[in-house]
Amino acid sequence: MRTLLLLAALTLVATQALAVTSITNTKHDLSSTSTATIKTTNYEEICIFCHTPHAAIDQSNAPLWNRSGTDTIVITDYYNSATLDVGVSNPATVTAKIADSDATLCLSCHDGSSLTNDLQNPSNLEAGVQPTGDAPWAEITGDANIGTDLHDDHPIGMVYADVVAATPTEFHAAPAGLKFYDGGVMWCSSCHDVHDNTFAPFLAADNAGSGLCLECHDK
């Protein structure tokens, strides 16, 4: 009896853990069954809007990527300081680092227009239905549409260790809750977890009392 109760308790804990990281009915759930405002009317699958198990696009920054047109997105401008100091320019290589980051993956929806791009591998469940600009998809609107001009958004593309070295009194050397990529470069996913909306809007950590900001900034 004790064994059965223990197994039941472990199952409940595991189920709750899975529920915490589910994107079902979040703003990243674009399926027709979603309670989100922005969604498709003809696709019941959730993961397919970004991922596919077969015929995926060769994309090093995302596994089994299913969104076509990503390589045509160009960021027209970005915040030119790696700190809060006006006039401190990013290294000359920052443009290339941004291009190699996950920014264009995020913008394949959040540029305000590419949500209607064709999927690389449409669902077999909805045979003959291929979302296009003419299909009944709702485009990203409002605050979710950040466009391709990121000059008024948080900087990405810089090597975090270089920022710390330049202004050591303003930044923590080793943020515990954030991830850096490609040799310590800050990406969109340094601060956001697209699969977990525990801390909305899809933040990597709780920002109560600016907690997420203070992971890096020593203020």
GROMACS .gro file of C-alpha atoms in nm:
model
  219
    1MET     CA    1   0.000   0.000   0.000
    2ARG     CA    2   0.281   0.238   0.091
    3THR     CA    3   0.450   0.159  -0.239
    4LEU     CA    4   0.134   0.244  -0.432
    5LEU     CA    5   0.091   0.570  -0.243
    6LEU     CA    6   0.455   0.660  -0.310
    7LEU     CA    7   0.417   0.586  -0.680
    8ALA     CA    8   0.099   0.793  -0.691
    9ALA     CA    9   0.273   1.084  -0.521
   10LEU     CA   10   0.570   1.067  -0.757
   11THR     CA   11   0.336   1.057  -1.057
   12LEU     CA   12   0.153   1.365  -0.929
   13VAL     CA   13   0.480   1.553  -0.879
   14ALA     CA   14   0.600   1.458  -1.226
   15THR     CA   15   0.270   1.563  -1.381
   16GLN     CA   16   0.282   1.899  -1.204
   17ALA     CA   17   0.642   1.951  -1.315
   18LEU     CA   18   0.542   1.889  -1.675
   19ALA     CA   19   0.247   2.124  -1.644
   20VAL     CA   20   0.469   2.405  -1.523
   21THR     CA   21   0.673   2.402  -1.843
   22SER     CA   22   0.384   2.342  -2.083
   23ILE     CA   23   0.313   2.602  -2.352
   24THR     CA   24  -0.048   2.483  -2.385
   25ASN     CA   25  -0.284   2.781  -2.383
   26THR     CA   26   0.000   3.029  -2.351
   27LYS     CA   27   0.061   3.296  -2.615
   28HIS     CA   28   0.305   3.056  -2.781
   29ASP     CA   29   0.027   2.804  -2.836
   30LEU     CA   30  -0.095   2.894  -3.185
   31SER     CA   31  -0.310   2.584  -3.231
   32SER     CA   32  -0.679   2.612  -3.311
   33THR     CA   33  -0.769   2.471  -2.969
   34SER     CA   34  -0.566   2.731  -2.781
   35THR     CA   35  -0.728   2.988  -2.555
   36ALA     CA   36  -0.477   3.244  -2.682
   37THR     CA   37  -0.604   3.538  -2.887
   38ILE     CA   38  -0.352   3.499  -3.168
   39LYS     CA   39  -0.381   3.152  -3.324
   40THR     CA   40  -0.463   2.961  -3.639
   41THR     CA   41  -0.809   2.828  -3.711
   42ASN     CA   42  -0.708   2.509  -3.891
   43TYR     CA   43  -0.409   2.350  -3.711
   44GLU     CA   44  -0.464   2.149  -3.394
   45GLU     CA   45  -0.095   2.069  -3.337
   46ILE     CA   46   0.105   2.292  -3.103
   47CYS     CA   47   0.473   2.217  -3.164
   48ILE     CA   48   0.451   2.222  -3.544
   49PHE     CA   49   0.457   2.601  -3.562
   50CYS     CA   50   0.828   2.590  -3.475
   51HIS     CA   51   0.937   2.223  -3.490
   52THR     CA   52   0.893   1.915  -3.706
   53PRO     CA   53   1.024   1.560  -3.656
   54HIS     CA   54   1.091   1.513  -4.030
   55ALA     CA   55   1.225   1.726  -4.317
   56ALA     CA   56   1.338   1.999  -4.079
   57ILE     CA   57   1.538   2.305  -4.183
   58ASP     CA   58   1.912   2.283  -4.114
   59GLN     CA   59   1.923   2.542  -3.836
   60SER     CA   60   2.204   2.523  -3.582
   61ASN     CA   61   2.028   2.749  -3.331
   62ALA     CA   62   1.704   2.549  -3.307
   63PRO     CA   63   1.636   2.174  -3.315
   64LEU     CA   64   1.412   2.035  -3.590
   65TRP     CA   65   1.324   2.385  -3.706
   66ASN     CA   66   1.006   2.416  -3.913
   67ARG     CA   67   0.970   2.787  -3.992
   68SER     CA   68   1.071   2.884  -4.345
   69GLY     CA   69   1.191   3.230  -4.434
   70THR     CA   70   1.402   3.275  -4.120
   71ASP     CA   71   1.718   3.341  -4.321
   72THR     CA   72   1.554   3.634  -4.502
   73ILE     CA   73   1.488   3.835  -4.185
   74VAL     CA   74   1.727   4.125  -4.140
   75ILE     CA   75   1.752   4.328  -3.819
   76THR     CA   76   1.755   4.688  -3.937
   77ASP     CA   77   1.893   4.844  -3.619
   78TYR     CA   78   1.979   4.751  -3.262
   79TYR     CA   79   2.066   4.910  -2.930
   80ASN     CA   80   2.419   5.042  -2.974
   81SER     CA   81   2.540   5.011  -2.615
   82ALA     CA   82   2.621   4.698  -2.423
   83THR     CA   83   2.556   4.891  -2.098
   84LEU     CA   84   2.318   5.160  -1.980
   85ASP     CA   85   2.574   5.427  -2.072
   86VAL     CA   86   2.469   5.627  -2.378
   87GLY     CA   87   2.732   5.640  -2.650
   88VAL     CA   88   2.922   5.322  -2.560
   89SER     CA   89   2.918   5.134  -2.889
   90ASN     CA   90   2.914   4.760  -2.927
   91PRO     CA   91   3.217   4.588  -3.083
   92ALA     CA   92   3.228   4.593  -3.461
   93THR     CA   93   3.151   4.221  -3.466
   94VAL     CA   94   2.820   4.258  -3.284
   95THR     CA   95   2.617   4.262  -3.607
   96ALA     CA   96   2.757   3.924  -3.708
   97LYS     CA   97   2.700   3.787  -3.359
   98ILE     CA   98   2.336   3.899  -3.368
   99ALA     CA   99   2.292   3.734  -3.707
  100ASP     CA  100   2.427   3.409  -3.559
  101SER     CA  101   2.202   3.430  -3.254
  102ASP     CA  102   1.843   3.321  -3.203
  103ALA     CA  103   1.711   3.669  -3.284
  104THR     CA  104   1.589   3.587  -3.634
  105LEU     CA  105   1.418   3.274  -3.502
  106CYS     CA  106   1.220   3.484  -3.256
  107LEU     CA  107   1.151   3.747  -3.521
  108SER     CA  108   1.010   3.483  -3.757
  109CYS     CA  109   0.695   3.550  -3.555
  110HIS     CA  110   0.760   3.874  -3.372
  111ASP     CA  111   0.850   4.093  -3.670
  112GLY     CA  112   0.477   4.137  -3.717
  113SER     CA  113   0.445   3.972  -4.055
  114SER     CA  114   0.631   3.643  -4.079
  115LEU     CA  115   0.385   3.448  -3.867
  116THR     CA  116   0.207   3.378  -4.195
  117ASN     CA  117   0.514   3.226  -4.363
  118ASP     CA  118   0.482   2.872  -4.495
  119LEU     CA  119   0.590   2.590  -4.269
  120GLN     CA  120   0.878   2.382  -4.398
  121ASN     CA  121   0.688   2.059  -4.328
  122PRO     CA  122   0.309   2.100  -4.292
  123SER     CA  123   0.115   1.869  -4.066
  124ASN     CA  124   0.000   1.533  -4.201
  125LEU     CA  125  -0.305   1.560  -3.979
  126GLU     CA  126  -0.423   1.861  -4.175
  127ALA     CA  127  -0.343   1.723  -4.519
  128GLY     CA  128  -0.370   1.980  -4.795
  129VAL     CA  129  -0.379   2.271  -4.552
  130GLN     CA  130  -0.069   2.486  -4.570
  131PRO     CA  131  -0.075   2.814  -4.378
  132THR     CA  132   0.014   3.109  -4.599
  133GLY     CA  133  -0.046   3.479  -4.592
  134ASP     CA  134  -0.395   3.417  -4.732
  135ALA     CA  135  -0.491   3.149  -4.479
  136PRO     CA  136  -0.692   3.233  -4.168
  137TRP     CA  137  -0.399   3.299  -3.937
  138ALA     CA  138  -0.393   3.586  -3.692
  139GLU     CA  139  -0.075   3.792  -3.722
  140ILE     CA  140   0.125   3.902  -3.419
  141THR     CA  141  -0.014   4.235  -3.304
  142GLY     CA  142   0.029   4.490  -3.027
  143ASP     CA  143   0.323   4.461  -2.792
  144ALA     CA  144   0.415   4.120  -2.933
  145ASN     CA  145   0.505   4.281  -3.266
  146ILE     CA  146   0.852   4.422  -3.199
  147GLY     CA  147   0.949   4.461  -3.566
  148THR     CA  148   1.307   4.438  -3.692
  149ASP     CA  149   1.426   4.770  -3.548
  150LEU     CA  150   1.560   4.674  -3.204
  151HIS     CA  151   1.734   5.002  -3.117
  152ASP     CA  152   1.495   5.049  -2.824
  153ASP     CA  153   1.516   4.692  -2.697
  154HIS     CA  154   1.764   4.518  -2.467
  155PRO     CA  155   2.103   4.468  -2.635
  156ILE     CA  156   2.200   4.126  -2.764
  157GLY     CA  157   2.503   4.003  -2.952
  158MET     CA  158   2.764   4.123  -2.706
  159VAL     CA  159   3.008   3.901  -2.517
  160TYR     CA  160   2.896   3.937  -2.158
  161ALA     CA  161   3.244   3.889  -2.013
  162ASP     CA  162   3.370   4.183  -2.223
  163VAL     CA  163   3.095   4.401  -2.077
  164VAL     CA  164   3.194   4.300  -1.725
  165ALA     CA  165   3.560   4.371  -1.799
  166ALA     CA  166   3.476   4.719  -1.934
  167THR     CA  167   3.247   4.814  -1.643
  168PRO     CA  168   3.323   4.573  -1.355
  169THR     CA  169   3.144   4.778  -1.092
  170GLU     CA  170   2.814   4.769  -1.279
  171PHE     CA  171   2.777   4.398  -1.360
  172HIS     CA  172   2.794   4.066  -1.179
  173ALA     CA  173   3.067   3.849  -1.322
  174ALA     CA  174   2.870   3.523  -1.327
  175PRO     CA  175   2.489   3.548  -1.336
  176ALA     CA  176   2.352   3.229  -1.187
  177GLY     CA  177   2.017   3.206  -1.363
  178LEU     CA  178   2.098   3.308  -1.721
  179LYS     CA  179   2.249   3.133  -2.022
  180PHE     CA  180   2.503   3.272  -2.267
  181TYR     CA  181   2.589   3.121  -2.602
  182ASP     CA  182   2.859   3.097  -2.867
  183GLY     CA  183   3.148   3.192  -2.642
  184GLY     CA  184   2.948   3.385  -2.384
  185VAL     CA  185   2.726   3.595  -2.613
  186MET     CA  186   2.390   3.725  -2.490
  187TRP     CA  187   2.093   3.606  -2.697
  188CYS     CA  188   1.718   3.658  -2.665
  189SER     CA  189   1.700   3.324  -2.484
  190SER     CA  190   1.944   3.449  -2.221
  191CYS     CA  191   1.643   3.623  -2.066
  192HIS     CA  192   1.350   3.431  -2.220
  193ASP     CA  193   1.242   3.067  -2.214
  194VAL     CA  194   1.002   3.017  -2.504
  195HIS     CA  195   0.869   2.690  -2.361
  196ASP     CA  196   0.798   2.808  -2.008
  197ASN     CA  197   0.570   3.096  -1.914
  198THR     CA  198   0.595   3.047  -1.538
  199PHE     CA  199   0.736   3.399  -1.521
  200ALA     CA  200   0.548   3.592  -1.788
  201PRO     CA  201   0.632   3.700  -2.050
  202PHE     CA  202   0.833   3.378  -2.090
  203LEU     CA  203   1.113   3.507  -1.867
  204ALA     CA  204   1.403   3.284  -1.768
  205ALA     CA  205   1.366   3.388  -1.403
  206ASP     CA  206   1.132   3.577  -1.174
  207ASN     CA  207   1.158   3.953  -1.228
  208ALA     CA  208   0.980   4.051  -0.907
  209GLY     CA  209   1.175   4.341  -0.762
  210SER     CA  210   1.372   4.345  -1.090
  211GLY     CA  211   1.522   4.011  -0.990
  212LEU     CA  212   1.595   3.904  -1.346
  213CYS     CA  213   1.761   4.235  -1.429
  214LEU     CA  214   1.972   4.216  -1.113
  215GLU     CA  215   2.110   3.878  -1.220
  216CYS     CA  216   2.343   4.082  -1.440
  217HIS     CA  217   2.320   4.443  -1.332
  218ASP     CA  218   2.482   4.541  -1.002
  219LYS     CA  219   2.265   4.834  -0.902
   0.00000   0.00000   0.00000
